[in-house]
Tab-separated table of C-alpha atoms in Angstrom:
chain	number	residue	atom	x	y	z
A	1	MET	CA	-13.781	-15.846	9.467
A	2	ASN	CA	-17.177	-14.248	10.039
A	3	PRO	CA	-19.901	-14.299	7.344
A	4	LEU	CA	-19.356	-10.676	6.224
A	5	ARG	CA	-15.646	-11.309	5.767
A	6	ARG	CA	-16.414	-14.433	3.763
A	7	HIS	CA	-18.865	-12.557	1.545
A	8	GLU	CA	-16.292	-9.815	1.015
A	9	THR	CA	-13.636	-12.354	0.000
A	10	ILE	CA	-16.018	-14.211	-2.316
A	11	MET	CA	-16.889	-11.016	-4.179
A	12	GLU	CA	-13.257	-9.949	-4.448
A	13	MET	CA	-12.381	-13.333	-5.971
A	14	LEU	CA	-15.307	-13.076	-8.372
A	15	LEU	CA	-14.396	-9.581	-9.472
A	16	ALA	CA	-10.838	-10.705	-10.130
A	17	GLN	CA	-11.626	-14.059	-11.782
A	18	ARG	CA	-15.233	-13.666	-13.029
A	19	GLU	CA	-15.977	-17.231	-11.928
A	20	VAL	CA	-15.234	-19.224	-8.771
A	21	THR	CA	-15.840	-22.808	-7.689
A	22	VAL	CA	-17.154	-24.080	-4.380
A	23	ALA	CA	-13.969	-26.129	-3.978
A	24	GLU	CA	-11.585	-23.173	-4.312
A	25	LEU	CA	-13.757	-21.006	-2.067
A	26	SER	CA	-13.856	-23.739	0.554
A	27	GLU	CA	-10.060	-23.933	0.502
A	28	ARG	CA	-9.563	-20.154	0.550
A	29	LEU	CA	-12.115	-19.511	3.298
A	30	GLN	CA	-11.301	-22.618	5.312
A	31	VAL	CA	-14.960	-23.609	5.641
A	32	THR	CA	-17.060	-26.520	4.433
A	33	GLY	CA	-18.660	-26.703	0.998
A	34	LYS	CA	-22.050	-26.480	2.718
A	35	THR	CA	-21.115	-23.127	4.273
A	36	VAL	CA	-19.837	-21.849	0.926
A	37	ARG	CA	-23.058	-22.823	-0.826
A	38	GLU	CA	-25.083	-21.047	1.867
A	39	ASP	CA	-22.946	-17.920	1.400
A	40	LEU	CA	-23.420	-18.049	-2.370
A	41	ALA	CA	-27.166	-18.376	-1.937
A	42	LYS	CA	-27.264	-15.264	0.256
A	43	LEU	CA	-25.174	-13.258	-2.201
A	44	GLU	CA	-27.371	-14.425	-5.061
A	45	GLU	CA	-30.450	-13.187	-3.183
A	46	ARG	CA	-28.826	-9.748	-3.122
A	47	GLY	CA	-28.225	-9.834	-6.870
A	48	LEU	CA	-24.439	-9.841	-6.541
A	49	LEU	CA	-23.762	-13.186	-8.204
A	50	ALA	CA	-25.428	-16.053	-10.039
A	51	ARG	CA	-24.890	-19.624	-8.939
A	52	ILE	CA	-23.865	-22.198	-11.507
A	53	HIS	CA	-23.090	-25.886	-11.168
A	54	GLY	CA	-20.202	-26.161	-8.725
A	55	GLY	CA	-19.659	-22.453	-8.232
A	56	ALA	CA	-20.751	-18.926	-9.146
A	57	VAL	CA	-20.288	-16.119	-11.669
A	58	LEU	CA	-20.923	-12.382	-11.522
A	59	ALA	CA	-24.596	-11.499	-11.794
A	60	GLN	CA	-23.939	-9.075	-14.631
A	61	ASP	CA	-21.009	-7.840	-16.692
A	62	GLY	CA	-21.524	-4.312	-15.419
A	63	GLN	CA	-20.104	-5.335	-12.057
A	64	LEU	CA	-16.663	-5.338	-13.651
A	65	GLY	CA	-17.005	-1.565	-13.626
A	66	ILE	CA	-17.149	-1.534	-9.827
A	67	LEU	CA	-13.943	-3.278	-8.965
A	68	THR	CA	-12.227	-2.767	-5.632
A	69	ALA	CA	-8.994	-0.838	-5.200
A	70	LYS	CA	-7.214	-3.461	-7.334
A	71	GLU	CA	-8.947	-1.997	-10.382
A	72	PRO	CA	-6.560	-0.608	-13.020
A	73	LEU	CA	-6.403	3.152	-12.686
A	74	GLU	CA	-6.912	3.702	-16.409
A	75	ARG	CA	-10.467	2.286	-16.429
A	76	HIS	CA	-12.905	5.083	-17.386
A	77	HIS	CA	-10.029	7.560	-17.127
A	78	ALA	CA	-11.591	10.228	-19.335
A	79	GLU	CA	-14.794	10.164	-17.294
A	80	LYS	CA	-12.890	10.397	-14.028
A	81	ALA	CA	-10.858	13.314	-15.342
A	82	ALA	CA	-14.093	15.127	-16.229
A	83	ILE	CA	-15.484	14.488	-12.748
A	84	ALA	CA	-12.236	15.700	-11.182
A	85	ALA	CA	-12.382	18.924	-13.211
A	86	LEU	CA	-15.927	19.475	-11.961
A	87	ALA	CA	-14.827	18.793	-8.378
A	88	LEU	CA	-12.102	21.427	-8.641
A	89	THR	CA	-14.731	24.119	-9.162
A	90	LEU	CA	-15.864	23.363	-5.600
A	91	VAL	CA	-12.419	23.759	-4.010
A	92	LYS	CA	-11.723	27.211	-2.583
A	93	PRO	CA	-8.194	28.497	-1.847
A	94	GLY	CA	-7.154	27.807	1.728
A	95	ALA	CA	-9.977	25.343	2.329
A	96	VAL	CA	-9.823	22.089	4.266
A	97	ILE	CA	-10.968	19.264	2.021
A	98	ALA	CA	-11.057	15.478	2.293
A	99	LEU	CA	-10.149	13.119	-0.543
A	100	ASP	CA	-11.398	9.642	0.188
A	101	GLY	CA	-9.455	6.727	-1.265
A	102	GLY	CA	-10.188	5.962	-4.914
A	103	SER	CA	-9.122	6.433	-8.518
A	104	THR	CA	-11.428	9.419	-9.123
A	105	THR	CA	-10.253	11.214	-5.996
A	106	LEU	CA	-6.680	10.457	-7.090
A	107	GLU	CA	-7.481	12.293	-10.319
A	108	ILE	CA	-8.677	15.273	-8.260
A	109	ALA	CA	-5.340	15.245	-6.395
A	110	ARG	CA	-3.457	15.241	-9.697
A	111	LEU	CA	-5.318	18.328	-10.879
A	112	LEU	CA	-4.817	20.331	-7.694
A	113	ASP	CA	-2.438	23.264	-8.130
A	114	ASN	CA	0.370	23.711	-5.644
A	115	GLU	CA	-1.519	26.399	-3.749
A	116	PRO	CA	-2.408	26.819	-0.057
A	117	LEU	CA	-4.875	24.074	0.821
A	118	THR	CA	-5.308	21.411	3.491
A	119	VAL	CA	-6.082	17.900	2.243
A	120	VAL	CA	-7.171	15.091	4.531
A	121	THR	CA	-6.736	11.699	2.886
A	122	ASN	CA	-6.409	8.012	3.670
A	123	ASP	CA	-5.150	6.997	0.212
A	124	VAL	CA	-1.405	6.307	-0.032
A	125	ARG	CA	-1.458	7.035	-3.777
A	126	ILE	CA	-2.961	10.470	-3.115
A	127	ILE	CA	-0.357	11.066	-0.410
A	128	ALA	CA	2.401	10.247	-2.918
A	129	GLU	CA	0.782	12.528	-5.503
A	130	LEU	CA	0.468	15.519	-3.169
A	131	ALA	CA	3.714	15.163	-1.203
A	132	PRO	CA	5.774	17.143	-3.774
A	133	LYS	CA	3.231	19.987	-3.701
A	134	ASP	CA	4.750	21.762	-0.710
A	135	ARG	CA	2.091	24.462	-0.383
A	136	ILE	CA	-0.584	21.828	0.263
A	137	GLN	CA	-0.760	20.700	3.864
A	138	LEU	CA	-1.330	16.946	4.039
A	139	VAL	CA	-3.267	15.454	6.941
A	140	VAL	CA	-3.192	11.646	7.184
A	141	PRO	CA	-5.503	10.070	9.787
A	142	GLY	CA	-3.371	6.907	10.002
A	143	GLY	CA	-4.618	3.408	10.740
A	144	TYR	CA	-3.762	0.072	9.176
A	145	ARG	CA	-3.296	-0.456	5.464
A	146	VAL	CA	-6.037	-2.020	3.318
A	147	ARG	CA	-4.448	-2.215	-0.140
A	148	ASN	CA	-3.848	1.425	-1.074
A	149	MET	CA	-5.927	2.869	1.781
A	150	LEU	CA	-5.591	3.412	5.509
A	151	ALA	CA	-8.477	2.488	7.800
A	152	GLY	CA	-9.352	1.834	11.417
A	153	ALA	CA	-11.309	3.137	14.395
A	154	GLU	CA	-8.502	5.478	15.463
A	155	ALA	CA	-8.447	7.078	12.011
A	156	ALA	CA	-12.204	7.638	12.119
A	157	GLN	CA	-11.993	9.175	15.588
A	158	TYR	CA	-9.253	11.526	14.396
A	159	VAL	CA	-11.319	12.659	11.388
A	160	ARG	CA	-14.295	13.458	13.630
A	161	ARG	CA	-12.182	16.084	15.428
A	162	LEU	CA	-11.396	17.975	12.225
A	163	ASN	CA	-13.165	20.929	10.625
A	164	ILE	CA	-13.536	19.610	7.086
A	165	GLN	CA	-15.331	21.968	4.730
A	166	THR	CA	-15.720	19.714	1.686
A	167	ALA	CA	-15.350	15.947	1.335
A	168	PHE	CA	-15.092	14.084	-1.949
A	169	LEU	CA	-15.988	10.431	-1.455
A	170	SER	CA	-15.738	7.511	-3.842
A	171	ALA	CA	-18.293	4.712	-4.106
A	172	THR	CA	-18.255	1.274	-5.660
A	173	GLY	CA	-21.940	1.459	-6.479
A	174	VAL	CA	-24.688	4.095	-6.520
A	175	HIS	CA	-28.098	2.518	-6.064
A	176	PRO	CA	-31.536	4.150	-5.598
A	177	ASP	CA	-32.405	1.802	-2.729
A	178	ASN	CA	-29.045	0.770	-1.276
A	179	GLY	CA	-27.347	4.150	-1.462
A	180	PHE	CA	-23.570	4.492	-1.732
A	181	THR	CA	-21.931	1.110	-1.400
A	182	ILE	CA	-18.487	-0.505	-1.212
A	183	TYR	CA	-17.090	-4.035	-0.979
A	184	THR	CA	-14.596	-3.467	1.839
A	185	GLY	CA	-16.061	-3.371	5.323
A	186	ASP	CA	-12.814	-2.068	6.837
A	187	LEU	CA	-13.476	1.314	5.228
A	188	LEU	CA	-16.999	1.820	6.538
A	189	GLU	CA	-16.167	3.616	9.771
A	190	LEU	CA	-13.802	6.096	8.163
A	191	LYS	CA	-16.236	6.851	5.343
A	192	ARG	CA	-18.967	7.460	7.909
A	193	ALA	CA	-16.651	9.851	9.732
A	194	PHE	CA	-16.133	11.863	6.540
A	195	VAL	CA	-19.880	11.917	5.834
A	196	GLU	CA	-20.796	13.044	9.329
A	197	THR	CA	-17.978	15.579	9.754
A	198	ALA	CA	-17.758	17.507	6.479
A	199	ARG	CA	-19.997	20.516	5.877
A	200	ALA	CA	-20.483	19.478	2.244
A	201	VAL	CA	-20.202	15.914	0.945
A	202	TYR	CA	-19.820	15.150	-2.754
A	203	ALA	CA	-19.907	11.595	-4.030
A	204	VAL	CA	-17.697	11.123	-7.096
A	205	ALA	CA	-18.757	8.231	-9.314
A	206	ASP	CA	-18.530	7.642	-13.049
A	207	HIS	CA	-21.609	6.451	-14.929
A	208	SER	CA	-20.649	2.752	-14.689
A	209	LYS	CA	-21.384	2.839	-10.937
A	210	PHE	CA	-25.046	3.872	-11.330
A	211	GLY	CA	-27.601	1.162	-10.608
A	212	GLN	CA	-24.870	-1.016	-9.090
A	213	SER	CA	-24.738	-2.229	-5.520
A	214	ALA	CA	-21.933	-3.703	-3.427
A	215	LEU	CA	-21.896	-5.435	-0.026
A	216	PHE	CA	-21.838	-2.515	2.393
A	217	THR	CA	-23.780	0.761	2.428
A	218	PHE	CA	-21.764	3.631	3.882
A	219	ALA	CA	-24.261	6.436	3.230
A	220	ARG	CA	-27.769	7.150	2.036
A	221	LEU	CA	-28.025	9.046	-1.218
A	222	ASP	CA	-29.618	12.018	0.536
A	223	GLU	CA	-26.579	12.374	2.794
A	224	ALA	CA	-24.592	13.708	-0.154
A	225	THR	CA	-24.784	17.354	-1.134
A	226	ALA	CA	-24.592	16.161	-4.733
A	227	ILE	CA	-23.323	13.311	-6.861
A	228	LEU	CA	-20.599	14.343	-9.303
A	229	THR	CA	-20.556	12.153	-12.388
A	230	ASP	CA	-19.800	12.302	-16.111
A	231	ALA	CA	-21.934	12.947	-19.183
A	232	GLY	CA	-22.317	9.201	-19.672
A	233	ALA	CA	-24.786	9.141	-16.783
A	234	ASP	CA	-27.838	9.563	-18.987
A	235	GLU	CA	-31.419	10.482	-18.155
A	236	GLU	CA	-32.464	6.879	-17.632
A	237	ALA	CA	-29.711	6.287	-15.083
A	238	THR	CA	-30.220	9.505	-13.147
A	239	ARG	CA	-34.024	9.786	-13.284
A	240	PRO	CA	-34.717	7.645	-10.158
A	241	LEU	CA	-32.195	9.679	-8.190
A	242	ARG	CA	-33.449	13.083	-9.312
A	243	ALA	CA	-37.030	11.956	-8.656
A	244	ALA	CA	-36.006	11.267	-5.059
A	245	GLY	CA	-34.603	14.790	-4.753
A	246	ILE	CA	-30.947	13.811	-5.140
A	247	ALA	CA	-28.744	16.379	-6.889
A	248	VAL	CA	-26.823	14.791	-9.765
A	249	TRP	CA	-24.297	16.889	-11.656
A	250	ASN	CA	-23.224	15.123	-14.826
A	251	GLY	CA	-20.671	17.147	-16.694
A	252	ALA	CA	-21.303	20.628	-15.347
A	253	ARG	CA	-21.957	22.429	-12.100
A	254	PRO	CA	-25.459	23.927	-12.060
A	255	SER	CA	-25.490	27.698	-11.982
A	256	SER	CA	-26.658	29.132	-8.682
């Protein structure tokens, strides 16, 4: 297992358990305790965890708000519903949109009326949600399954051939320096394809994601047309982003 895969697995275990030991990591990763301790040191340098005697814990409680796809869908549900309602104001009848995998994008899918629309998605939960809506044309890039999402080079290549007007992308963390981040490296290529292909790219992230950072950066903040968030993203959280010229819409779409 390469170092990035090990780091990914370590963080997933931490997010699920809150605390891990060198011994259990060594067994899970099939590497020596020395290698595990070196990995923990590198992750600590990035502010993702804190080492303790014999293991590690999350660096801060807020990281529990940036769980991977195993996160319960009801976490921050009201905020995600508000973001989804805002996103719907950007969806025009007959458009081609992309819904990246995630609980907030799933909420967007739930709110979509059964009207003519083309939706490109790699999330099996979104596929299940939209399948009964027969007036919506579903486009699934394919690939191999990573929990509830499909990923792979072939999927990314397929997306790059499409004419996507608007993409709604989820992020595990939104950080002034590290940009939009996720924990799962398998999804990087497909996310990049959405970013580089769509005419407009909207990041959807509730306020708990702000100031957080995960392992992999899939886009710079300035690559998004705007960040759609909820009213809980206060002035302190959004100030560094707005100061850098990043559009942040928290609760309402600015009037043109």
